[in-house]
């Protein structure tokens, strides 16, 4: 006999990004580089000496202190979890639920809706304007009409790659007045961060991840920075010892390699500009990116067919072609120089065949 899952999960598909085994995978915005060798050597050595028979430090003090120092905040303003997705889930466990409404401006990161559903939080999809940016005045009106208690703002936004207008978050915090969650998964790619605003607003949470620039997607580490009352709530809904000892240590040690991280950012930005320059001479439109990925669309349409043609040439990109407002769009992650060249060659060939 089949037992039905909890109400609200019935027709719901969950996260879906195919993991296809092809030579060139440019579909999930990971870093193309391994973490720095010295970091891995220091970490594996330390892990060898750990007392794994004991539960880890429940408050992950070392990692929390390193994150706090990096951002110039106090340790009481930092929460850490298994990837920023788990941070987002903790936020909804703490501030969502069936009597609260969560909102975000679409198209945006699909996990906001997914995690809202998983935590029984009603979700409202608000619209971006024709530029695919959040229109501040309309956005605030829409938030009020939808009676949202919490809004996710992803900046730079995934999958568009666009940075929101400066001042958006600040104004939203003052005028919306409820919880604003700013997802800065790609925050290292520009100088605009909402982190300094946490000293002025106690309704802001900034979420960051080690999955992209820190080259640690496989390790699942993310964190939140917010007023200490919010951070206390996040710790309250986290499972005891939710972060394993080896992961907490890796997060802590990573901050000894900031220069390497910044070097990767510069490299990826220069490659991104190179790929965008090439896009300019092809039959494509694209959104100028503030991240390590680019959203683009063949001018003659047939986005899904283009995705297939690229895959046949061993290049996997992300297919957004059937998403509302993203008709025919694909998203490519910036990889190594060789990967980007292979992508561009496959793209030119595929566009000829389209
Ligand atoms: C990649 C990404 C994340 C990262 O999620 P993790 O769970 O930390 O791997 C979060 N938000 C956005 C918008 C992303 O693109």
Coordinates of C-alpha atoms and ligand atoms in Angstrom, one line a residue:
X1 CA 0.0 0.0 0.0
X2 CA 1.3 3.4 -0.9
X3 CA 1.3 6.0 1.8
X4 CA 0.7 9.6 0.5
X5 CA 3.2 12.2 1.4
X6 CA 2.2 15.2 3.6
X7 CA -0.4 17.5 2.2
X8 CA 1.1 20.1 -0.2
X9 CA 3.9 17.8 -1.4
X10 CA 1.7 15.7 -3.6
X11 CA 2.2 17.2 -7.1
X12 CA 5.5 18.8 -6.3
X13 CA 8.6 17.8 -8.2
X14 CA 11.5 19.3 -6.1
X15 CA 14.8 20.6 -7.4
X16 CA 15.6 19.4 -10.9
X17 CA 18.9 20.0 -12.7
X18 CA 20.0 16.9 -14.7
X19 CA 23.4 15.6 -13.7
X20 CA 24.5 14.3 -17.1
X21 CA 28.0 12.8 -17.5
X22 CA 29.6 14.8 -20.3
X23 CA 33.1 16.2 -20.8
X24 CA 32.1 19.8 -20.3
X25 CA 29.7 20.6 -17.5
X26 CA 28.8 24.3 -17.4
X27 CA 25.3 23.9 -15.9
X28 CA 25.4 24.5 -12.1
X29 CA 27.7 27.6 -11.6
X30 CA 30.4 25.7 -9.7
X31 CA 34.0 26.9 -9.8
X32 CA 36.0 25.0 -12.5
X33 CA 39.0 24.9 -10.1
X34 CA 39.8 22.6 -7.2
X35 CA 40.3 24.2 -3.8
X36 CA 43.9 25.4 -3.2
X37 CA 46.2 22.4 -2.7
X38 CA 47.7 23.8 0.5
X39 CA 44.2 24.2 2.0
X40 CA 43.4 20.6 1.2
X41 CA 46.7 19.4 2.6
X42 CA 46.3 21.4 5.9
X43 CA 42.7 20.2 6.2
X44 CA 43.3 16.5 5.6
X45 CA 46.2 16.5 8.0
X46 CA 44.0 18.1 10.7
X47 CA 41.1 15.8 10.0
X48 CA 43.4 12.8 10.6
X49 CA 44.0 14.0 14.1
X50 CA 40.3 14.6 15.0
X51 CA 38.5 12.8 17.7
X52 CA 35.7 11.6 15.5
X53 CA 34.2 9.5 18.3
X54 CA 33.1 12.7 19.9
X55 CA 30.3 15.0 18.8
X56 CA 31.6 18.2 17.1
X57 CA 31.6 21.6 18.8
X58 CA 27.9 22.4 18.4
X59 CA 28.4 26.1 17.8
X60 CA 31.3 25.6 15.3
X61 CA 33.2 28.4 17.1
X62 CA 36.3 28.4 14.8
X63 CA 34.3 28.6 11.6
X64 CA 32.0 31.2 13.0
X65 CA 34.8 33.4 14.2
X66 CA 36.6 33.2 10.8
X67 CA 33.4 34.2 9.0
X68 CA 32.7 37.0 11.4
X69 CA 36.3 38.4 11.1
X70 CA 36.1 38.2 7.3
X71 CA 32.9 40.3 7.2
X72 CA 33.8 42.6 10.2
X73 CA 30.8 41.5 12.2
X74 CA 30.5 39.8 15.6
X75 CA 30.2 36.0 16.0
X76 CA 26.7 36.4 17.4
X77 CA 25.7 37.7 14.0
X78 CA 26.7 34.5 12.1
X79 CA 25.0 31.2 11.5
X80 CA 26.5 28.4 9.5
X81 CA 24.9 25.3 7.9
X82 CA 25.2 22.6 5.2
X83 CA 25.1 24.8 2.1
X84 CA 23.2 28.0 1.8
X85 CA 20.1 26.0 0.8
X86 CA 20.1 24.7 4.4
X87 CA 20.5 28.2 5.7
X88 CA 17.4 29.2 3.6
X89 CA 15.5 26.3 5.0
X90 CA 16.5 27.3 8.5
X91 CA 15.2 30.8 7.8
X92 CA 11.8 29.4 6.7
X93 CA 11.7 27.0 9.7
X94 CA 12.3 30.0 11.9
X95 CA 10.2 32.6 10.1
X96 CA 7.9 30.8 7.7
X97 CA 5.2 28.1 8.3
X98 CA 1.6 28.0 7.4
X99 CA 0.6 31.3 8.9
X100 CA 3.3 33.3 7.1
X101 CA 3.8 34.2 3.5
X102 CA 7.1 34.1 1.6
X103 CA 7.7 36.0 -1.6
X104 CA 10.3 36.6 -4.3
X105 CA 10.6 38.3 -7.6
X106 CA 10.6 35.9 -10.5
X107 CA 12.4 34.6 -12.5
X108 CA 14.8 33.9 -9.7
X109 CA 16.4 31.1 -7.8
X110 CA 13.8 28.3 -7.8
X111 CA 14.8 27.0 -4.3
X112 CA 12.9 29.8 -2.6
X113 CA 9.6 28.3 -3.8
X114 CA 10.8 24.8 -3.3
X115 CA 11.9 25.3 0.3
X116 CA 8.8 27.3 1.0
X117 CA 6.7 24.3 0.0
X118 CA 8.8 21.9 2.0
X119 CA 8.3 24.0 5.1
X120 CA 4.6 24.5 4.5
X121 CA 5.0 28.2 3.9
X122 CA 2.6 29.8 1.4
X123 CA 4.6 31.3 -1.4
X124 CA 3.9 34.2 -3.7
X125 CA 5.7 34.8 -7.0
X126 CA 6.0 38.5 -7.7
X127 CA 7.2 39.8 -11.1
X128 CA 10.3 41.5 -12.2
X129 CA 10.0 44.3 -14.7
X130 CA 10.7 44.1 -18.4
X131 CA 14.5 44.4 -17.7
X132 CA 14.2 41.4 -15.4
X133 CA 15.1 43.7 -12.5
X134 CA 13.0 44.4 -9.3
X135 CA 11.1 47.6 -9.8
X136 CA 11.3 49.2 -6.3
X137 CA 8.0 51.0 -6.1
X138 CA 6.0 48.3 -7.7
X139 CA 7.8 45.7 -5.7
X140 CA 6.9 47.3 -2.4
X141 CA 3.3 47.7 -3.5
X142 CA 3.2 44.0 -4.6
X143 CA 4.7 42.9 -1.3
X144 CA 2.1 44.8 0.6
X145 CA -0.8 43.5 -1.5
X146 CA 0.4 39.9 -1.2
X147 CA 0.8 40.4 2.6
X148 CA 4.2 38.9 2.5
X149 CA 6.0 38.4 5.8
X150 CA 9.3 37.6 4.2
X151 CA 11.0 38.3 0.8
X152 CA 13.9 36.7 -0.9
X153 CA 16.1 39.0 -3.0
X154 CA 18.8 37.4 -5.0
X155 CA 21.5 39.9 -6.1
X156 CA 23.2 39.3 -8.4
X157 CA 20.2 37.3 -9.4
X158 CA 20.3 33.7 -10.6
X159 CA 19.5 32.8 -13.5
X160 CA 19.7 36.3 -15.0
X161 CA 23.1 37.3 -13.7
X162 CA 21.9 40.8 -13.1
X163 CA 22.8 43.0 -10.1
X164 CA 19.9 44.8 -8.6
X165 CA 20.0 48.6 -8.6
X166 CA 22.0 50.0 -5.8
X167 CA 19.9 51.2 -2.9
X168 CA 17.2 48.6 -3.6
X169 CA 17.8 46.5 -0.5
X170 CA 18.3 49.6 1.8
X171 CA 15.0 51.1 0.7
X172 CA 13.2 47.7 0.8
X173 CA 14.4 47.2 4.4
X174 CA 12.9 50.5 5.5
X175 CA 9.7 50.5 3.5
X176 CA 8.7 46.8 3.6
X177 CA 9.6 46.5 7.2
X178 CA 9.3 42.7 7.4
X179 CA 12.1 40.1 6.9
X180 CA 14.3 40.7 3.9
X181 CA 16.6 37.8 2.9
X182 CA 19.4 38.8 0.5
X183 CA 21.0 35.9 -1.2
X184 CA 24.6 36.8 -2.1
X185 CA 25.7 33.5 -3.5
X186 CA 27.6 35.5 -6.2
X187 CA 28.5 38.4 -3.9
X188 CA 32.2 38.0 -4.5
X189 CA 31.8 39.2 -8.1
X190 CA 31.1 42.8 -7.2
X191 CA 31.7 45.3 -4.5
X192 CA 28.1 45.8 -3.5
X193 CA 27.1 43.8 -0.4
X194 CA 24.2 44.2 2.0
X195 CA 26.3 42.9 4.9
X196 CA 27.1 46.4 6.3
X197 CA 23.3 47.1 6.4
X198 CA 22.9 44.5 9.2
X199 CA 24.3 47.1 11.7
X200 CA 21.3 49.4 10.9
X201 CA 18.5 46.9 10.3
X202 CA 17.3 44.0 12.4
X203 CA 15.0 42.7 9.6
X204 CA 17.8 41.7 7.2
X205 CA 19.5 38.3 6.7
X206 CA 22.4 38.1 4.2
X207 CA 23.1 34.6 2.9
X208 CA 26.4 33.4 1.4
X209 CA 27.9 30.1 0.2
X210 CA 31.2 28.3 -0.2
X211 CA 29.8 26.5 -3.2
X212 CA 30.8 28.9 -5.9
X213 CA 34.0 31.0 -5.6
X214 CA 35.4 29.0 -2.7
X215 CA 35.4 25.9 -4.9
X216 CA 33.6 23.8 -2.3
X217 CA 30.2 22.9 -3.8
X218 CA 30.9 19.3 -2.9
X219 CA 31.4 20.1 0.8
X220 CA 28.0 21.9 1.3
X221 CA 28.8 25.0 3.4
X222 CA 26.8 28.2 3.6
X223 CA 26.2 30.9 6.2
X224 CA 23.9 33.7 7.2
X225 CA 24.8 37.2 8.6
X226 CA 22.1 39.0 10.5
X227 CA 21.1 40.7 13.8
X228 CA 21.8 38.4 16.7
X229 CA 18.1 37.8 17.5
X230 CA 17.6 36.3 14.0
X231 CA 20.8 34.3 14.4
X232 CA 19.6 32.9 17.7
X233 CA 16.4 31.8 16.0
X234 CA 18.4 30.0 13.2
X235 CA 20.4 28.1 15.8
X236 CA 17.2 27.2 17.6
X237 CA 15.7 25.4 14.5
X238 CA 19.0 23.7 13.5
X239 CA 19.5 20.1 14.5
X240 CA 22.0 19.6 17.3
X241 CA 25.5 19.1 15.8
X242 CA 24.1 19.8 12.3
X243 CA 27.5 20.7 11.0
X244 CA 30.2 18.0 11.1
X245 CA 33.6 18.7 12.6
X246 CA 35.6 18.3 9.3
X247 CA 33.3 20.7 7.5
X248 CA 33.5 23.4 10.2
X249 CA 37.3 23.1 10.1
X250 CA 37.4 23.4 6.3
X251 CA 35.3 26.6 6.5
X252 CA 37.6 28.0 9.1
X253 CA 40.8 27.2 7.2
X254 CA 39.5 28.5 3.9
X255 CA 39.8 32.1 5.1
X256 CA 43.6 31.6 5.1
X257 CA 43.3 31.5 1.2
X258 CA 41.4 34.7 0.5
X259 CA 44.1 35.8 -2.1
X260 CA 43.6 32.6 -4.0
X261 CA 39.8 33.1 -4.0
X262 CA 40.1 36.6 -5.3
X263 CA 42.5 35.5 -8.0
X264 CA 39.8 33.1 -9.2
X265 CA 37.2 35.8 -9.2
X266 CA 39.4 38.0 -11.4
X267 CA 40.1 35.2 -13.8
X268 CA 36.4 34.2 -14.1
X269 CA 35.5 37.8 -14.6
X270 CA 38.0 38.2 -17.5
X271 CA 36.8 35.0 -19.0
X272 CA 33.2 36.1 -18.6
X273 CA 34.0 39.3 -20.5
X274 CA 35.7 37.3 -23.2
X275 CA 32.7 35.0 -23.7
X276 CA 30.3 38.0 -23.7
X277 CA 32.5 39.7 -26.3
X278 CA 32.1 36.7 -28.5
X279 CA 28.3 36.6 -27.8
X280 CA 28.2 40.1 -29.3
X281 CA 29.2 38.8 -32.7
X282 CA 26.8 35.8 -32.7
X283 CA 23.1 35.7 -33.3
X284 CA 22.3 35.8 -29.6
X285 CA 20.9 38.2 -27.0
X286 CA 22.3 38.0 -23.5
X287 CA 22.0 39.8 -20.2
X288 CA 25.4 41.4 -19.1
X289 CA 26.4 39.4 -16.1
X290 CA 27.6 40.3 -12.7
X291 CA 28.4 36.7 -11.8
X292 CA 30.2 33.6 -13.1
X293 CA 27.4 32.6 -15.5
X294 CA 25.6 34.2 -18.5
X295 CA 21.9 33.9 -19.5
X296 CA 21.5 34.0 -23.3
X297 CA 18.9 33.4 -26.0
X298 CA 19.3 32.6 -29.7
X299 CA 17.6 35.4 -31.7
X300 CA 15.7 32.9 -33.8
X301 CA 14.4 31.0 -30.8
X302 CA 14.6 27.2 -30.5
X303 CA 16.4 27.4 -27.2
X304 CA 15.7 23.9 -26.2
X305 CA 17.0 22.6 -29.5
X306 CA 20.1 24.6 -29.0
X307 CA 20.6 22.9 -25.6
X308 CA 20.3 19.5 -27.2
X309 CA 22.8 20.4 -30.0
X310 CA 25.3 21.6 -27.3
X311 CA 24.8 18.4 -25.3
X312 CA 25.4 16.3 -28.5
X313 CA 28.8 18.1 -28.6
X314 CA 29.6 17.2 -25.1
X315 CA 28.7 20.5 -23.5
X316 CA 26.0 20.7 -20.8
X317 CA 24.5 24.1 -20.0
X318 CA 21.3 24.8 -18.1
X319 CA 18.1 24.8 -20.0
X320 CA 15.7 27.6 -18.9
X321 CA 13.9 27.6 -22.2
X322 CA 10.5 26.6 -20.8
X323 CA 10.4 28.9 -17.8
X324 CA 8.0 31.7 -17.7
X325 CA 9.6 34.9 -19.1
X326 CA 12.7 33.0 -20.0
X327 CA 11.5 31.5 -23.3
X328 CA 14.4 30.0 -25.3
X329 CA 16.9 31.0 -22.7
X330 CA 20.0 29.0 -21.7
X331 CA 22.5 29.7 -19.0
X332 CA 26.2 28.9 -19.2
X333 CA 28.6 28.8 -16.3
X334 CA 32.1 30.3 -16.9
X335 CA 34.6 27.4 -16.8
X336 CA 38.3 27.1 -17.5
X337 CA 39.7 28.8 -20.6
X338 CA 39.7 25.4 -22.4
X339 CA 36.1 24.7 -21.4
X340 CA 34.9 28.1 -22.5
X341 CA 36.7 27.7 -25.8
X342 CA 35.0 24.3 -26.3
X343 CA 31.7 25.8 -25.4
X344 CA 32.1 28.7 -27.9
X345 CA 33.1 26.3 -30.6
X346 CA 30.1 24.0 -29.9
X347 CA 27.9 27.1 -29.7
X348 CA 28.9 28.5 -33.1
X349 CA 28.5 25.1 -34.7
X350 CA 25.1 24.5 -33.1
X351 CA 23.8 28.0 -34.1
X352 CA 24.6 27.1 -37.7
X353 CA 22.4 24.0 -37.4
X354 CA 19.5 25.7 -35.6
Ligands
LIG1 C1 24.3 28.2 -6.1 C2 23.3 29.0 -5.3 C3 23.2 28.8 -4.0 C4 24.1 27.9 -3.3 O1 23.5 26.9 -2.6 P1 24.4 25.9 -1.7 O2 23.3 25.2 -1.0 O3 25.2 26.8 -0.8 O4 25.2 25.1 -2.6 C5 22.3 29.7 -3.3 N1 21.6 30.6 -3.9 C6 21.8 30.8 -5.2 C7 21.0 31.9 -5.8 C8 22.6 30.0 -5.9 O5 22.7 30.3 -7.3

